[in-house]
Amino acid sequence: MSAGATDRPIFRRIALIGLGLIAGSVAMAARASGSAGHIAGYAKSAETRAAVRDLGFCDSVHDSAAEAVAGADLVILAVPVGAMGEIAAAIGPHLGPGAIVTDVGSVKQEVIAAVAPHLPAQVHFIPGHPLAGTEHSGPRAGFASLFQNRWWLLTPLEGAEPAPTARLSAFVRSLGAQVEEMDAAHHDLVLSVTSHVPHLIAYTMVGVADHLKRVTESEVIKYSAAGFRDFTRIAASDPVMWRDVFLTNKEAVLDVLGRFTEELFVLQRAIRMGDAAQLQEYFTRTRAIRRGIIEAGQDTAAPDFGRSAALPEGAVKPSAKSDEG
Amino acid sequence: MSAGATDRPIFRRIALIGLGLIAGSVAMAARASGSAGHIAGYAKSAETRAAVRDLGFCDSVHDSAAEAVAGADLVILAVPVGAMGEIAAAIGPHLGPGAIVTDVGSVKQEVIAAVAPHLPAQVHFIPGHPLAGTEHSGPRAGFASLFQNRWWLLTPLEGAEPAPTARLSAFVRSLGAQVEEMDAAHHDLVLSVTSHVPHLIAYTMVGVADHLKRVTESEVIKYSAAGFRDFTRIAASDPVMWRDVFLTNKEAVLDVLGRFTEELFVLQRAIRMGDAAQLQEYFTRTRAIRRGIIEAGQDTAAPDFGRSAALPEGAVKPSAKSDEG
């Protein structure tokens, strides 16, 4: 077993429902740390099941979700959020008492509404969301270090028992992640600001560059500010997953989008009117916000916030990183 | 002299007008490569001049721009674009025949309009723009490797002689940059798409997060998708510089902003109406654009497009980089 491996698995038998990037990475990280005994898997597509049988990161691959969850003490729902309800209905009757069910969906309130009604009373439903991913999808995209130093958010339901949550947290940490708990509604709002609306903006900027035929796509890539270019890379993410995110986090996304476009129009008007003072005041204020965060130790000037170098979270490691102007 | 140093300076005497991040970095890179003989400097603020005298990256620091440019065969204007006209008027009468004047401003058409009228006929005005920078400013912020593998755009005027442009290009390459030439109007449009409007968006998102008191700034930083967090870092850039960029590239910025908000409203409406098909179609199309660029060899899946590893431009080095979801 590798460094950080546990003496005894945290879960005797885990079931991965959905076998894409996240599930594959969970399986590989759990194998590396020894925190899961038997890893069972299920995917809707026969082609995916065949690929996973070849790849070998599951100990058993089943042709139905019901068979996959039989005897599992941890079930991880890793299907698109739009498919969660159907899957929950299929597995509900087959879950043992005391089993923990979690998910990895990017929105929480809608997943809870879709899944919770189908789960029996003695099952512990602890929704979750790993803040990790790449622009690739499918069973071949996963890798063991995906969750290293990444946040994995858990949104336990009201009245949830502490012990199952602690056990799930320990498992998530064994995959390399850092755990944070929060209320599901707060999760959806925070993520609309930090992830969902930025992804929408990335998609939109790529669309704008595409329409603006006088600027070629390769020029957009060549000359983009480094942060922006990395940012547009996320516009290459899975369209189905993102479609479901926006359909299921509609309220928070529309809230944030509305505020965003209001602010943008204030700035657009200032630009059109040549209002130098208003522009400078706005940029000065947002710079102060941004810098205040660095000084509070919540950020570092290092690229990727030093996480690639496995710094403790919040460590300040100022280093000059050259971006494009 | 270090690797890449030339046997003989490309310019006998260079004058840096404005002594901030860019000018300081030019001086240090030129010293490292030996491509400049004497480096003279001028800054408007006495405090900056004193700091540069201490830092030592100029061989001489002058109390007026006119003195600084005397005898220079290359003059680099590195002041905010709003100050370019005034500086050009001050130095015009003191430039020798055959001197090359360039600038490093983020917009080109307005700089040309402000500067060109003040320069004598036998001076070669070759506007430029290095796509490099950090969120820091001032004379202490510069460093010699700022331009390594960065694009440095030149926008020679119509009818410009080739030899001075070739000499300036050689100098810019000696600083580590790669040179590309283009028309000034095209530059302003490309940069509005790749840099100016993205910066405005970054400022706006930080402003939105600030107003949305229910989401704390530190949560925004902790949970932001990696690309987005790096992206908001640019909202910590110099407010004066960016104010001037938007005031002087108004037409192209308003064009791109208008298109951007139109696209965004299309998506916002699709989200409000739960139009799954339209969302999926839009994301699928933009993903194809983004991936098409990688396949065309204009991009790599490596972080920072492999440039940190000094790959040849356009080399494809796919490697999995984990982002937040």
XYZ file of C-alpha atoms in Angstrom:
650
model
C 0.000 0.000 0.000
C 1.177 3.499 -0.642
C 1.889 6.270 1.816
C -1.268 7.356 3.608
C -2.845 3.923 3.193
C -5.077 2.782 6.008
C -4.602 -0.504 7.803
C -8.189 -1.483 7.244
C -10.626 -0.249 4.670
C -12.986 2.504 5.810
C -15.724 0.903 3.713
C -15.917 -2.852 3.153
C -17.759 -2.620 -0.128
C -18.356 0.508 -2.221
C -20.607 0.818 -5.244
C -19.870 3.384 -7.964
C -23.012 4.235 -9.920
C -21.842 5.951 -13.095
C -18.285 5.213 -14.233
C -16.881 8.413 -15.670
C -14.007 10.720 -14.738
C -15.019 11.148 -11.096
C -15.944 7.525 -10.377
C -12.812 6.241 -12.075
C -10.658 8.628 -10.086
C -12.385 7.705 -6.822
C -11.743 4.029 -7.552
C -8.084 4.569 -8.336
C -7.470 6.820 -5.332
C -9.283 4.395 -3.024
C -7.228 1.514 -4.366
C -4.027 3.474 -3.788
C -4.959 4.286 -0.190
C -6.589 0.968 0.627
C -9.632 2.740 2.041
C -12.157 0.573 0.195
C -12.416 -3.218 0.249
C -14.419 -4.351 -2.770
C -15.241 -1.802 -5.475
C -18.376 -2.606 -7.488
C -19.435 -0.539 -10.468
C -22.385 0.131 -12.755
C -22.808 2.289 -15.838
C -25.824 2.651 -18.073
C -23.884 2.098 -21.287
C -22.715 -1.397 -22.177
C -19.711 0.136 -23.902
C -18.645 1.883 -20.707
C -19.082 -1.290 -18.685
C -16.875 -3.149 -21.157
C -14.202 -0.458 -20.994
C -14.180 -0.526 -17.190
C -13.913 -4.318 -17.183
C -10.782 -3.843 -19.318
C -9.373 -0.956 -17.279
C -9.723 -2.959 -14.073
C -10.353 -0.218 -11.527
C -13.534 -1.974 -10.369
C -13.393 -5.414 -8.757
C -16.783 -6.205 -10.288
C -18.874 -4.526 -12.972
C -22.622 -5.120 -12.927
C -25.282 -4.805 -15.590
C -27.787 -3.166 -13.240
C -27.512 -0.540 -10.526
C -29.562 -2.736 -8.180
C -27.004 -5.549 -8.429
C -24.107 -3.127 -8.016
C -25.371 -1.720 -4.688
C -26.225 -5.075 -3.102
C -24.283 -5.358 0.167
C -22.523 -2.030 -0.282
C -21.857 0.096 2.811
C -21.071 3.134 0.638
C -22.843 4.031 -2.587
C -21.525 6.893 -4.694
C -23.898 8.352 -7.269
C -21.732 9.686 -10.071
C -24.285 10.137 -12.860
C -25.392 13.456 -14.428
C -27.613 15.348 -11.991
C -30.520 14.943 -14.403
C -30.311 11.164 -14.021
C -30.104 11.076 -10.220
C -33.805 10.594 -9.517
C -34.187 7.638 -11.838
C -31.109 5.942 -10.393
C -32.225 6.551 -6.815
C -35.590 4.950 -7.587
C -33.795 1.913 -9.040
C -31.456 1.346 -6.111
C -33.634 2.410 -3.157
C -35.201 -1.010 -2.526
C -31.817 -2.711 -2.655
C -29.891 -0.709 -0.072
C -29.039 -2.279 3.261
C -29.769 -0.567 6.609
C -26.970 1.741 7.648
C -25.598 2.103 4.131
C -24.255 5.549 3.283
C -25.328 7.082 0.000
C -23.503 10.113 -1.357
C -23.275 11.822 -4.720
C -20.771 13.993 -6.562
C -23.146 16.345 -8.354
C -22.324 20.008 -8.933
C -25.650 21.179 -7.523
C -27.108 20.030 -4.244
C -30.710 21.153 -3.651
C -32.129 19.613 -6.806
C -30.175 16.397 -6.246
C -31.565 16.152 -2.732
C -35.090 16.742 -4.005
C -34.655 14.057 -6.679
C -32.895 11.423 -4.572
C -34.055 11.652 -0.960
C -37.646 10.488 -1.540
C -36.434 7.164 -2.939
C -34.107 6.200 -0.091
C -35.274 4.062 2.840
C -35.214 5.536 6.341
C -32.205 3.619 7.683
C -29.953 4.718 4.849
C -27.718 7.724 5.508
C -27.900 10.171 2.614
C -24.994 12.619 2.726
C -24.868 14.672 -0.475
C -21.448 15.800 -1.610
C -19.502 17.626 -4.293
C -15.811 17.264 -5.063
C -14.400 20.469 -6.537
C -12.265 18.645 -9.055
C -12.399 17.737 -12.684
C -10.750 18.137 -16.031
C -12.150 18.923 -19.436
C -12.149 15.213 -20.257
C -14.898 12.727 -19.514
C -15.527 9.010 -19.463
C -13.969 5.994 -17.763
C -10.559 6.458 -19.361
C -10.206 10.020 -18.083
C -9.805 9.271 -14.381
C -6.588 9.294 -12.392
C -5.688 8.659 -8.780
C -4.440 12.147 -7.907
C -7.472 14.083 -9.173
C -8.587 14.966 -5.649
C -5.182 15.783 -4.148
C -5.562 18.950 -2.093
C -8.942 19.694 -3.611
C -12.006 20.704 -1.634
C -14.736 18.101 -1.301
C -17.896 19.706 0.018
C -20.449 17.736 2.026
C -23.984 19.008 2.653
C -25.447 16.684 5.327
C -29.197 16.976 5.721
C -30.772 18.529 8.783
C -30.742 16.118 11.683
C -28.108 13.889 10.078
C -26.207 11.639 12.458
C -22.605 12.674 12.986
C -20.969 9.230 12.820
C -21.799 8.368 9.175
C -20.735 11.871 8.142
C -17.435 11.440 9.969
C -16.874 8.080 8.280
C -17.590 9.526 4.825
C -15.296 12.478 5.591
C -12.497 10.085 6.518
C -12.997 8.233 3.242
C -12.941 11.449 1.221
C -9.773 12.548 2.988
C -8.207 9.182 2.160
C -8.640 10.147 -1.506
C -6.473 13.217 -0.864
C -9.215 15.806 -0.536
C -9.985 18.337 2.175
C -13.531 18.243 3.507
C -15.810 21.173 4.231
C -19.448 20.990 5.324
C -22.136 23.476 4.501
C -25.857 23.920 4.020
C -27.118 22.766 0.596
C -28.700 26.095 -0.335
C -25.547 27.964 0.561
C -23.545 25.482 -1.543
C -25.679 26.201 -4.600
C -25.280 29.944 -4.236
C -21.537 29.830 -3.637
C -21.027 27.527 -6.589
C -23.131 29.683 -8.881
C -20.724 32.537 -8.134
C -17.482 30.603 -8.153
C -18.119 28.039 -10.857
C -21.447 27.998 -12.677
C -21.624 31.588 -13.871
C -17.881 31.662 -14.693
C -18.343 28.547 -16.833
C -21.242 30.247 -18.585
C -19.061 33.270 -19.193
C -16.300 31.080 -20.581
C -18.707 29.428 -22.980
C -20.027 32.831 -23.983
C -16.604 34.355 -24.665
C -15.669 31.411 -26.863
C -18.961 31.876 -28.679
C -18.284 35.601 -29.135
C -14.821 34.968 -30.521
C -16.318 32.428 -32.874
C -18.878 34.864 -34.205
C -16.398 37.668 -34.543
C -14.934 36.239 -37.715
C -12.399 38.995 -38.005
C -10.593 37.486 -35.035
C -9.569 33.914 -35.605
C -9.903 31.277 -32.925
C -6.185 30.647 -32.986
C -5.530 34.325 -32.336
C -7.849 34.125 -29.375
C -5.802 31.293 -28.010
C -2.383 32.697 -28.869
C -2.943 36.111 -27.402
C -5.239 35.447 -24.489
C -4.152 36.452 -21.048
C -2.947 33.238 -19.422
C -5.713 33.193 -16.848
C -8.304 33.707 -19.512
C -6.967 31.023 -21.779
C -6.960 28.470 -19.008
C -10.423 29.726 -18.232
C -11.716 29.151 -21.753
C -10.380 25.638 -21.531
C -13.280 24.937 -19.221
C -15.562 25.762 -22.114
C -14.421 22.384 -23.423
C -16.125 20.632 -20.496
C -18.884 18.080 -20.823
C -21.948 19.780 -22.410
C -24.465 17.360 -20.866
C -23.116 17.833 -17.361
C -23.189 21.591 -17.709
C -26.616 21.636 -19.280
C -27.912 19.791 -16.193
C -26.081 22.124 -13.826
C -27.806 25.184 -15.280
C -31.199 23.533 -15.433
C -30.972 22.391 -11.801
C -29.324 25.435 -10.212
C -31.533 27.849 -12.083
C -32.513 30.143 -9.225
C -29.009 30.828 -7.918
C -27.576 31.127 -11.425
C -30.224 33.632 -12.526
C -29.653 35.614 -9.334
C -25.924 35.861 -9.947
C -26.284 36.379 -13.707
C -28.696 39.215 -13.145
C -26.335 40.968 -10.772
C -23.432 40.345 -13.123
C -25.133 41.890 -16.132
C -26.274 44.876 -14.062
C -22.669 45.521 -12.983
C -21.420 45.001 -16.505
C -23.865 47.538 -17.886
C -22.722 50.086 -15.304
C -19.178 49.642 -16.583
C -20.245 49.573 -20.226
C -22.054 52.874 -19.752
C -19.020 54.369 -18.021
C -16.839 53.297 -20.953
C -19.250 54.675 -23.543
C -19.456 57.991 -21.700
C -15.697 58.140 -21.100
C -16.252 58.359 -17.345
C -12.658 57.955 -16.204
C -13.390 58.589 -12.548
C -16.076 55.932 -12.270
C -13.919 53.319 -13.997
C -10.923 54.044 -11.833
C -13.018 54.016 -8.675
C -14.538 50.645 -9.581
C -11.204 49.031 -10.431
C -9.587 50.436 -7.303
C -12.356 49.031 -5.135
C -12.225 45.551 -6.680
C -8.457 45.489 -6.476
C -8.693 46.219 -2.757
C -11.105 43.326 -2.351
C -8.837 40.979 -4.204
C -5.735 42.045 -2.322
C -7.552 41.914 0.992
C -8.099 38.247 0.421
C -4.410 37.604 -0.157
C -3.512 39.461 2.995
C -6.091 37.542 4.995
C -4.125 34.414 4.170
C -6.981 32.968 2.174
C -5.007 33.130 -0.984
C -1.476 33.047 -2.200
C 0.217 34.754 -5.086
C 1.593 31.400 -6.206
C 0.070 29.806 -9.268
C -2.804 27.479 -8.392
C -2.582 28.839 -4.879
C 0.440 26.686 -4.191
C -1.646 23.543 -4.161
C 0.412 21.881 -6.830
C 3.286 22.082 -4.395
C 1.052 20.615 -1.682
C 1.238 23.625 0.595
C -1.089 23.812 3.572
C -4.214 25.608 2.518
C -3.988 29.339 3.056
C -0.207 29.443 3.124
C 1.108 32.604 1.569
C 3.931 31.899 -0.859
C 4.391 35.017 -2.931
C 6.148 34.351 -6.180
C 6.115 36.308 -9.365
C 4.160 34.640 -12.099
C 4.168 36.309 -15.454
C 0.806 36.655 -17.132
C 0.009 38.302 -20.388
C -0.913 41.948 -20.099
C 27.252 37.471 -20.408
C 24.549 34.858 -20.063
C 23.336 32.354 -22.634
C 21.731 34.090 -25.583
C 23.817 37.215 -25.052
C 24.840 39.062 -28.178
C 28.448 39.955 -28.965
C 27.560 43.553 -29.521
C 24.602 45.516 -28.309
C 21.720 45.840 -30.758
C 21.160 49.391 -29.515
C 24.013 51.571 -28.311
C 21.869 53.691 -26.016
C 18.282 53.049 -24.990
C 15.982 55.410 -23.104
C 13.194 54.076 -20.914
C 10.458 56.666 -20.418
C 8.387 55.519 -17.458
C 10.080 53.148 -15.005
C 7.483 50.665 -13.852
C 7.118 46.883 -14.150
C 7.632 46.735 -17.911
C 10.503 49.187 -18.157
C 12.303 47.594 -15.212
C 11.920 44.157 -16.740
C 13.131 45.379 -20.139
C 16.202 46.858 -18.486
C 17.023 43.710 -16.552
C 16.456 41.417 -19.535
C 18.555 43.676 -21.785
C 21.347 43.709 -19.212
C 21.236 39.901 -19.012
C 21.457 39.519 -22.782
C 23.840 42.387 -23.412
C 21.589 43.725 -26.169
C 21.678 47.326 -24.950
C 24.746 49.456 -24.296
C 23.783 52.353 -22.053
C 20.360 52.323 -20.427
C 18.989 55.766 -19.547
C 15.734 56.242 -17.635
C 13.132 58.836 -16.756
C 10.050 58.748 -14.571
C 7.715 61.574 -13.695
C 7.812 60.909 -9.963
C 10.905 61.873 -8.016
C 10.284 58.972 -5.670
C 10.416 56.520 -8.563
C 13.590 58.083 -9.894
C 15.195 57.713 -6.465
C 14.110 54.080 -6.219
C 15.552 53.293 -9.652
C 18.815 54.961 -8.753
C 18.980 52.587 -5.794
C 17.891 49.513 -7.741
C 20.555 50.127 -10.345
C 18.918 48.735 -13.484
C 19.468 52.030 -15.326
C 22.957 53.308 -16.017
C 21.661 56.869 -15.686
C 18.414 58.330 -14.359
C 17.359 61.744 -15.621
C 15.035 64.373 -14.218
C 13.438 65.124 -17.584
C 12.343 62.985 -20.500
C 14.147 65.302 -22.922
C 17.480 64.657 -21.201
C 16.827 60.935 -21.030
C 16.304 60.549 -24.796
C 19.312 62.623 -25.867
C 21.529 60.461 -28.073
C 19.320 57.394 -27.731
C 18.941 55.094 -30.745
C 15.961 53.361 -29.111
C 13.313 55.070 -26.991
C 10.724 52.945 -25.198
C 7.580 54.747 -24.004
C 6.373 52.829 -20.952
C 3.941 55.330 -19.441
C 0.149 54.885 -19.116
C -1.507 55.276 -22.506
C -3.250 58.413 -21.258
C 0.129 60.060 -20.758
C 1.665 59.151 -24.121
C 0.746 62.333 -25.990
C 2.242 64.644 -23.404
C 5.464 62.642 -23.261
C 5.761 62.522 -27.042
C 5.418 66.301 -27.213
C 8.185 66.637 -24.614
C 10.695 64.367 -26.330
C 9.928 65.014 -30.017
C 12.345 67.932 -30.466
C 15.182 66.017 -28.772
C 15.225 62.829 -30.840
C 18.093 62.199 -33.243
C 17.530 61.232 -36.874
C 17.156 57.492 -37.323
C 16.147 56.928 -33.686
C 13.552 54.216 -33.160
C 10.634 55.018 -30.861
C 8.401 52.249 -29.613
C 5.868 51.906 -26.829
C 4.444 49.083 -24.694
C 0.845 50.256 -24.406
C -2.071 47.825 -24.364
C -3.931 49.702 -27.081
C -2.426 50.826 -30.348
C -4.659 53.123 -32.421
C -5.088 55.754 -29.741
C -1.398 55.650 -28.866
C -0.510 56.187 -32.514
C -2.941 59.094 -32.750
C -1.479 60.655 -29.605
C 2.214 60.094 -30.334
C 2.836 60.196 -34.090
C 2.077 63.898 -34.633
C 4.866 64.876 -32.221
C 7.658 62.822 -33.759
C 9.998 64.262 -36.412
C 10.037 62.708 -39.865
C 13.374 60.896 -39.633
C 12.396 59.052 -36.461
C 11.079 55.505 -36.881
C 7.916 55.047 -34.818
C 7.145 51.350 -34.392
C 4.335 50.874 -31.845
C 4.419 47.702 -29.814
C 2.765 45.730 -27.070
C 4.336 42.974 -24.961
C 1.719 40.480 -23.785
C 3.249 40.162 -20.350
C 2.673 41.507 -16.908
C 1.822 40.657 -13.336
C -0.649 42.164 -10.921
C 2.150 44.226 -9.399
C 3.344 47.621 -10.544
C 6.201 50.030 -10.042
C 9.980 49.903 -10.389
C 10.440 47.156 -7.803
C 8.088 44.772 -9.588
C 10.204 44.043 -12.654
C 12.249 40.937 -13.301
C 14.434 39.719 -16.145
C 12.366 36.709 -17.206
C 9.024 38.532 -17.562
C 9.073 38.245 -21.341
C 10.363 34.685 -21.655
C 8.296 32.959 -24.331
C 5.723 35.733 -24.305
C 4.288 37.315 -27.430
C 5.434 40.852 -28.166
C 3.246 42.399 -30.840
C 4.529 45.102 -33.169
C 2.236 47.264 -35.282
C 4.493 49.088 -37.742
C 2.813 51.998 -39.510
C 1.942 51.867 -43.189
C 5.014 52.460 -45.320
C 7.398 51.726 -42.441
C 10.927 50.793 -43.479
C 11.770 47.143 -42.871
C 15.262 47.573 -41.413
C 14.330 49.473 -38.233
C 11.487 47.014 -37.620
C 13.885 44.106 -38.007
C 16.320 45.710 -35.569
C 13.583 46.305 -32.985
C 12.348 42.727 -33.467
C 15.839 41.407 -32.807
C 16.026 43.447 -29.624
C 12.649 42.210 -28.441
C 13.678 38.624 -29.126
C 16.844 39.217 -27.109
C 14.550 39.858 -24.135
C 13.135 36.352 -24.577
C 9.933 37.245 -26.395
C 8.477 36.044 -29.685
C 7.524 38.757 -32.125
C 4.389 38.993 -34.225
C 3.427 41.906 -36.485
C -0.087 43.049 -37.235
C -2.165 46.036 -38.221
C -2.973 48.397 -35.327
C -6.746 48.217 -35.747
C -6.647 44.443 -35.819
C -4.520 44.494 -32.672
C -7.093 46.559 -30.815
C -9.914 44.231 -31.769
C -8.034 41.054 -30.942
C -6.948 42.432 -27.599
C -10.452 43.575 -26.737
C -11.547 39.950 -27.131
C -8.589 38.250 -25.535
C -7.693 40.656 -22.785
C -9.720 43.835 -22.323
C -13.209 42.413 -22.062
C -11.999 39.432 -19.984
C -10.377 41.869 -17.553
C -13.632 43.788 -17.353
C -15.438 40.548 -16.660
C -12.954 39.664 -13.934
C -13.457 43.038 -12.283
C -17.215 42.605 -12.564
C -17.277 39.125 -11.031
C -15.234 40.308 -8.065
C -17.674 43.195 -7.702
C -20.650 40.816 -7.823
C -19.153 38.552 -5.189
C -18.528 41.597 -3.040
C -22.134 42.767 -3.278
C -23.525 39.306 -2.681
C -22.893 39.514 1.035
C -24.211 36.017 1.614
C -21.123 34.659 -0.104
C -17.925 35.755 1.532
C -14.900 36.811 -0.480
C -12.849 34.041 1.064
C -15.402 31.478 -0.077
C -15.146 32.894 -3.553
C -11.423 32.352 -3.460
C -11.485 28.952 -1.755
C -14.022 27.365 -4.021
C -13.364 29.023 -7.354
C -12.495 26.878 -10.297
C -8.724 27.170 -10.665
C -8.910 28.953 -13.988
C -11.419 31.415 -12.625
C -9.434 32.151 -9.521
C -6.302 32.875 -11.498
C -8.532 34.942 -13.711
C -9.848 37.067 -10.855
C -6.289 37.711 -9.840
C -6.089 40.016 -12.825
C -8.777 42.100 -11.167
C -5.946 43.132 -8.870
C -4.137 44.841 -11.763
C -3.302 48.518 -11.933
C -6.573 50.527 -11.960
C -5.050 53.520 -13.750
C -3.618 51.413 -16.556
C -6.901 49.641 -17.056
C -8.943 52.805 -16.868
C -6.858 54.165 -19.733
C -7.186 50.946 -21.728
C -10.972 51.129 -21.664
C -11.086 54.827 -22.402
C -8.741 54.465 -25.376
C -9.997 51.186 -26.871
C -13.612 52.199 -26.481
C -14.905 51.233 -29.926
C -13.542 47.690 -29.983
C -14.451 47.074 -26.346
C -18.044 48.259 -26.812
C -18.317 46.081 -29.934
C -17.163 42.977 -28.079
C -19.098 43.799 -24.903
C -22.280 44.231 -26.881
C -21.869 40.880 -28.556
C -20.980 39.272 -25.250
C -24.067 40.527 -23.441
C -26.275 39.525 -26.373
C -24.905 35.976 -26.187
C -25.224 35.933 -22.439
C -28.871 36.963 -22.589
C -29.572 34.167 -25.065
C -28.165 31.709 -22.534
C -29.859 33.409 -19.597
C -33.219 33.128 -21.367
C -32.554 29.451 -22.172
C -31.806 28.802 -18.496
C -34.911 30.658 -17.308
C -37.064 28.748 -19.751
C -35.393 25.400 -18.978
C -34.476 24.960 -22.648
C -32.204 21.930 -22.303
C -31.732 21.442 -26.019
C -30.546 24.992 -26.664
C -28.089 24.900 -23.770
C -26.646 21.576 -24.815
C -26.348 22.665 -28.428
C -24.530 25.849 -27.438
C -22.081 24.091 -25.122
C -21.450 21.353 -27.685
C -20.644 23.928 -30.355
C -18.263 25.928 -28.169
C -16.543 22.770 -26.995
C -15.924 21.795 -30.609
C -14.366 25.188 -31.243
C -12.103 24.891 -28.257
C -11.031 21.352 -29.105
C -10.528 22.227 -32.750
C -7.899 24.678 -31.670
C -6.000 22.043 -29.699
C -6.066 19.686 -32.650
C -4.855 22.398 -34.987
C -1.696 22.520 -32.901
C -2.404 26.069 -31.832
C -2.855 25.003 -28.293
C -1.728 22.340 -25.917
C -3.525 20.648 -23.070
C -0.513 21.426 -20.861
C -0.901 24.149 -18.255
C 0.137 27.536 -19.601
C 0.339 25.957 -23.022
C 3.644 24.375 -22.173
C 5.401 27.691 -22.303
C 6.754 27.380 -18.809
C 8.612 24.322 -20.066
C 9.892 26.318 -23.040
C 8.250 24.149 -25.653
C 8.231 25.332 -29.242
C 5.043 27.291 -29.825
C 2.224 25.104 -30.985
C 3.730 21.881 -29.644
C 1.055 19.549 -28.347
C 1.963 18.091 -24.987
C -1.212 16.638 -23.541
C -1.087 16.165 -19.800
C -3.931 15.895 -17.341
C -4.301 18.951 -15.146
C -6.894 18.758 -12.428
C -9.176 21.773 -12.135
C -12.065 22.308 -9.831
C -15.353 21.127 -11.216
